[in-house]
Amino acid sequence: MKVELIFQIAGIGILTSIFHIILKQAGKEEYSFIATLAGVAIALIMVIQLLAELLDQVKGVFFL
Amino acid sequence: MFKLLGAFCIVAGCSYLGLRIASIYRKRTELFRFLQNGLTLLETEINYTSTPLPLALERVGQKMHKDCQPLFIRAATVLQEKKGVTAAEAWAAGVRALGGEVPLTKEETELLYVFGHGLGGSAKEEQVKNIALTRKQLSLVEKVAEEEQVKNQKLWQYLGFSLGAVIVLILI
């Protein structure tokens, strides 16, 4: 298990929330929504390989 | 070590860009304030001392802040150097020079061009009226620019740094 990845995702989460707050305060709600969505997408891209590995392992456990 | 240096460079670069964009908003507000001052000076030159336009523009340009200077100085040099150029054309050249320094919207450039058409082509009273009208419009534009500044200046300052931090986080 890579511990750095967790910190990386946590950092992206914090910065995404900062983006959201700043853009919302500036009255640009639509951009703040897009920024949040981009943050989620980036985090998902990072995690998705690990998810695939997990799924493979689960499959392996049940000899599928 | 190199990673850290690269990360620092990216954050510093993005912060700088953010600050640069933020400063454009401040510059615009200041520019419109200085332009109003400049027009007041020009009015004095035209109304009380009846200075010829090229000389009046040059004098006003020398007294102005350096952000605002290209407009007056360029217009004055075009008027002095080229024969057969109308005041409106010279002023338009000045406006283009100003547009190269500070970004102006289409309406603002149009406002300045329209002012140029009334410059130097009519009686003193008409010109003074034209200057007063343009000054009033400029003060409205300044208010809009100020609102924009309040809204966007902080946004870009924070956004630049945050963007750098996100890029570093993704790359690490």
Coordinates of C-alpha atoms in Angstrom, one line a residue:
Chain A
M1 CA 0.0 0.0 0.0
K2 CA 1.4 3.4 -1.0
V3 CA 1.0 5.9 1.8
E4 CA 2.1 8.8 -0.3
L5 CA -1.0 8.3 -2.5
I6 CA -3.3 8.9 0.5
F7 CA -1.5 12.2 1.3
Q8 CA -1.5 13.2 -2.3
I9 CA -5.2 12.7 -2.6
A10 CA -5.7 14.5 0.7
G11 CA -3.7 17.4 -0.6
I12 CA -5.8 17.6 -3.8
G13 CA -8.9 17.5 -1.7
I14 CA -7.8 20.4 0.4
L15 CA -6.8 22.5 -2.6
T16 CA -10.0 21.6 -4.4
S17 CA -12.0 22.9 -1.4
I18 CA -9.9 26.1 -1.4
F19 CA -10.6 26.5 -5.2
H20 CA -14.3 26.0 -4.5
I21 CA -14.4 28.6 -1.7
I22 CA -12.4 31.2 -3.6
L23 CA -14.4 30.9 -6.8
K24 CA -17.7 30.9 -5.0
Q25 CA -16.7 34.0 -3.0
A26 CA -15.8 35.7 -6.3
G27 CA -19.3 34.9 -7.6
K28 CA -18.3 32.4 -10.1
E29 CA -20.4 29.5 -9.0
E30 CA -20.2 27.6 -12.3
Y31 CA -16.4 27.6 -12.3
S32 CA -16.3 26.5 -8.7
F33 CA -18.5 23.5 -9.7
I34 CA -16.1 22.7 -12.6
A35 CA -13.1 23.0 -10.3
T36 CA -14.6 20.6 -7.8
L37 CA -15.5 18.1 -10.5
A38 CA -11.9 18.3 -11.9
G39 CA -10.6 17.6 -8.4
V40 CA -12.8 14.5 -8.1
A41 CA -11.8 13.4 -11.6
I42 CA -8.1 13.7 -10.8
A43 CA -8.4 11.8 -7.5
L44 CA -10.4 9.1 -9.3
I45 CA -7.8 8.7 -12.0
M46 CA -5.2 8.2 -9.3
V47 CA -7.3 5.6 -7.4
I48 CA -8.7 3.7 -10.3
Q49 CA -5.7 1.5 -10.9
L50 CA -5.6 0.5 -7.3
L51 CA -9.4 -0.3 -7.5
A52 CA -8.8 -2.5 -10.5
E53 CA -6.0 -4.4 -8.5
L54 CA -8.4 -4.8 -5.6
L55 CA -11.1 -6.2 -7.8
D56 CA -8.6 -8.6 -9.3
Q57 CA -7.5 -9.8 -5.9
V58 CA -11.2 -10.3 -4.8
K59 CA -11.7 -12.3 -7.9
G60 CA -8.6 -14.4 -7.2
V61 CA -9.8 -15.1 -3.6
F62 CA -13.0 -16.8 -5.0
F63 CA -11.1 -18.5 -7.9
L64 CA -13.2 -16.6 -10.5
Chain B
M1 CA 16.6 17.7 -4.3
F2 CA 15.8 18.4 -7.9
K3 CA 12.2 17.5 -7.3
L4 CA 12.0 20.0 -4.6
L5 CA 13.6 22.7 -6.7
G6 CA 11.2 21.9 -9.6
A7 CA 8.2 22.1 -7.2
F8 CA 9.4 25.4 -5.9
C9 CA 9.9 26.8 -9.4
I10 CA 6.4 25.7 -10.5
V11 CA 4.7 27.2 -7.4
A12 CA 6.7 30.4 -7.7
G13 CA 5.9 30.7 -11.5
C14 CA 2.2 30.1 -11.0
S15 CA 2.1 32.6 -8.0
Y16 CA 3.8 35.2 -10.1
L17 CA 1.4 34.7 -13.0
G18 CA -1.5 35.1 -10.6
L19 CA -0.1 38.2 -9.1
R20 CA 0.6 39.6 -12.6
I21 CA -3.0 39.0 -13.6
A22 CA -4.2 40.5 -10.3
S23 CA -2.1 43.6 -10.9
I24 CA -3.8 44.2 -14.3
Y25 CA -7.1 44.9 -12.5
R26 CA -5.4 47.4 -10.2
K27 CA -3.6 49.0 -13.1
R28 CA -6.9 49.5 -15.0
T29 CA -8.6 51.2 -12.1
E30 CA -5.6 53.5 -11.7
L31 CA -5.4 54.2 -15.4
F32 CA -9.0 55.5 -15.6
R33 CA -8.3 57.7 -12.6
F34 CA -5.1 59.1 -14.2
L35 CA -6.9 59.6 -17.5
Q36 CA -9.5 61.8 -15.8
N37 CA -6.7 63.8 -14.2
G38 CA -5.0 64.0 -17.6
L39 CA -8.2 65.3 -19.2
T40 CA -8.5 68.0 -16.5
L41 CA -5.0 69.1 -17.3
L42 CA -5.7 69.1 -21.0
E43 CA -8.8 71.2 -20.3
T44 CA -6.7 73.7 -18.5
E45 CA -4.2 73.8 -21.3
I46 CA -7.0 74.4 -23.9
N47 CA -9.2 76.7 -22.0
Y48 CA -6.9 79.0 -20.1
T49 CA -3.6 79.0 -21.9
S50 CA -4.8 78.2 -25.4
T51 CA -1.8 76.0 -26.0
P52 CA -1.5 74.4 -29.5
L53 CA -2.7 70.8 -29.3
P54 CA 0.7 69.0 -29.9
L55 CA 2.4 71.0 -27.2
A56 CA -0.6 70.7 -24.8
L57 CA -0.6 66.9 -25.3
E58 CA 3.1 66.7 -24.7
R59 CA 3.0 68.9 -21.6
V60 CA 0.1 66.8 -20.2
G61 CA 2.0 63.6 -21.0
Q62 CA 5.1 64.7 -19.1
K63 CA 3.0 65.4 -16.0
M64 CA 1.2 62.1 -16.2
H65 CA 1.9 58.8 -14.4
K66 CA 3.9 56.5 -16.6
D67 CA 1.0 54.0 -17.2
C68 CA -1.0 56.8 -18.8
Q69 CA 1.9 58.5 -20.6
P70 CA 1.9 56.6 -23.9
L71 CA -1.5 57.9 -24.8
F72 CA -0.5 61.6 -24.7
I73 CA 3.1 61.3 -25.7
R74 CA 2.4 59.1 -28.7
A75 CA -0.5 61.4 -29.8
A76 CA 1.8 64.4 -29.5
T77 CA 4.7 62.9 -31.4
V78 CA 2.4 61.7 -34.2
L79 CA 0.9 65.2 -34.5
Q80 CA 4.4 66.8 -34.5
E81 CA 6.1 64.4 -36.8
K82 CA 3.6 63.8 -39.5
K83 CA 2.1 66.6 -41.6
G84 CA -1.6 66.2 -42.6
V85 CA -2.6 64.1 -39.7
T86 CA -5.8 65.1 -38.0
A87 CA -6.0 65.3 -34.2
A88 CA -8.4 62.4 -34.2
E89 CA -5.9 60.1 -36.0
A90 CA -3.1 61.1 -33.7
W91 CA -5.3 60.5 -30.7
A92 CA -6.3 57.1 -32.1
A93 CA -2.6 56.2 -32.4
G94 CA -2.1 57.2 -28.8
V95 CA -5.1 55.0 -27.8
R96 CA -3.5 52.1 -29.6
A97 CA -0.2 52.7 -27.8
L98 CA -2.1 52.8 -24.5
G99 CA -3.9 49.5 -25.4
G100 CA -0.5 47.9 -25.8
E101 CA 0.4 48.8 -22.2
V102 CA -2.9 48.1 -20.3
P103 CA -5.7 45.9 -21.7
L104 CA -8.7 47.8 -22.5
T105 CA -12.2 46.5 -23.5
K106 CA -13.8 47.4 -26.8
E107 CA -16.2 49.9 -25.2
E108 CA -13.4 51.7 -23.4
T109 CA -11.3 52.1 -26.6
E110 CA -14.4 53.2 -28.4
L111 CA -15.0 55.9 -25.7
L112 CA -11.5 57.2 -26.2
Y113 CA -11.8 57.1 -30.0
V114 CA -15.0 59.1 -29.8
F115 CA -13.3 61.7 -27.6
G116 CA -10.5 62.0 -30.2
H117 CA -13.1 62.9 -32.9
G118 CA -14.0 66.0 -31.0
L119 CA -10.4 67.0 -30.3
G120 CA -8.9 70.0 -32.0
G121 CA -11.6 70.4 -34.5
S122 CA -14.0 72.9 -32.9
A123 CA -14.2 76.0 -30.8
K124 CA -12.8 76.1 -27.3
E125 CA -16.2 75.8 -25.5
E126 CA -17.1 72.7 -27.5
Q127 CA -13.8 71.0 -26.7
V128 CA -14.3 71.8 -23.0
K129 CA -17.8 70.3 -23.1
N130 CA -16.4 67.2 -24.9
I131 CA -13.7 66.8 -22.2
A132 CA -16.3 67.2 -19.4
L133 CA -18.5 64.5 -21.1
T134 CA -15.6 62.1 -21.5
R135 CA -14.5 62.6 -17.9
K136 CA -18.0 61.8 -16.7
Q137 CA -18.0 58.6 -18.8
L138 CA -14.5 57.7 -17.6
S139 CA -15.6 58.0 -14.0
L140 CA -18.4 55.5 -14.7
V141 CA -15.9 53.2 -16.3
E142 CA -13.6 53.6 -13.3
K143 CA -16.4 52.5 -11.0
V144 CA -17.0 49.4 -13.0
A145 CA -13.2 48.7 -13.1
E146 CA -13.0 49.1 -9.4
E147 CA -15.8 46.7 -8.8
E148 CA -14.0 44.2 -11.0
Q149 CA -10.8 44.8 -9.1
V150 CA -12.5 44.1 -5.8
K151 CA -14.0 40.9 -7.2
N152 CA -11.1 39.5 -9.1
Q153 CA -7.8 40.8 -7.6
K154 CA -7.8 38.5 -4.5
L155 CA -9.2 35.6 -6.6
W156 CA -6.3 35.6 -9.0
Q157 CA -3.7 36.0 -6.2
Y158 CA -5.0 32.9 -4.4
L159 CA -5.7 31.0 -7.6
G160 CA -2.2 31.4 -9.0
F161 CA -0.6 29.9 -5.9
S162 CA -3.3 27.1 -5.5
L163 CA -2.9 26.1 -9.2
G164 CA 0.9 25.8 -8.7
A165 CA 0.3 23.7 -5.6
V166 CA -2.1 21.4 -7.5
I167 CA 0.3 20.9 -10.4
V168 CA 3.1 20.0 -7.9
L169 CA 0.8 17.6 -6.1
I170 CA -0.2 15.8 -9.3
L171 CA 3.4 15.6 -10.6
I172 CA 5.0 14.4 -7.3

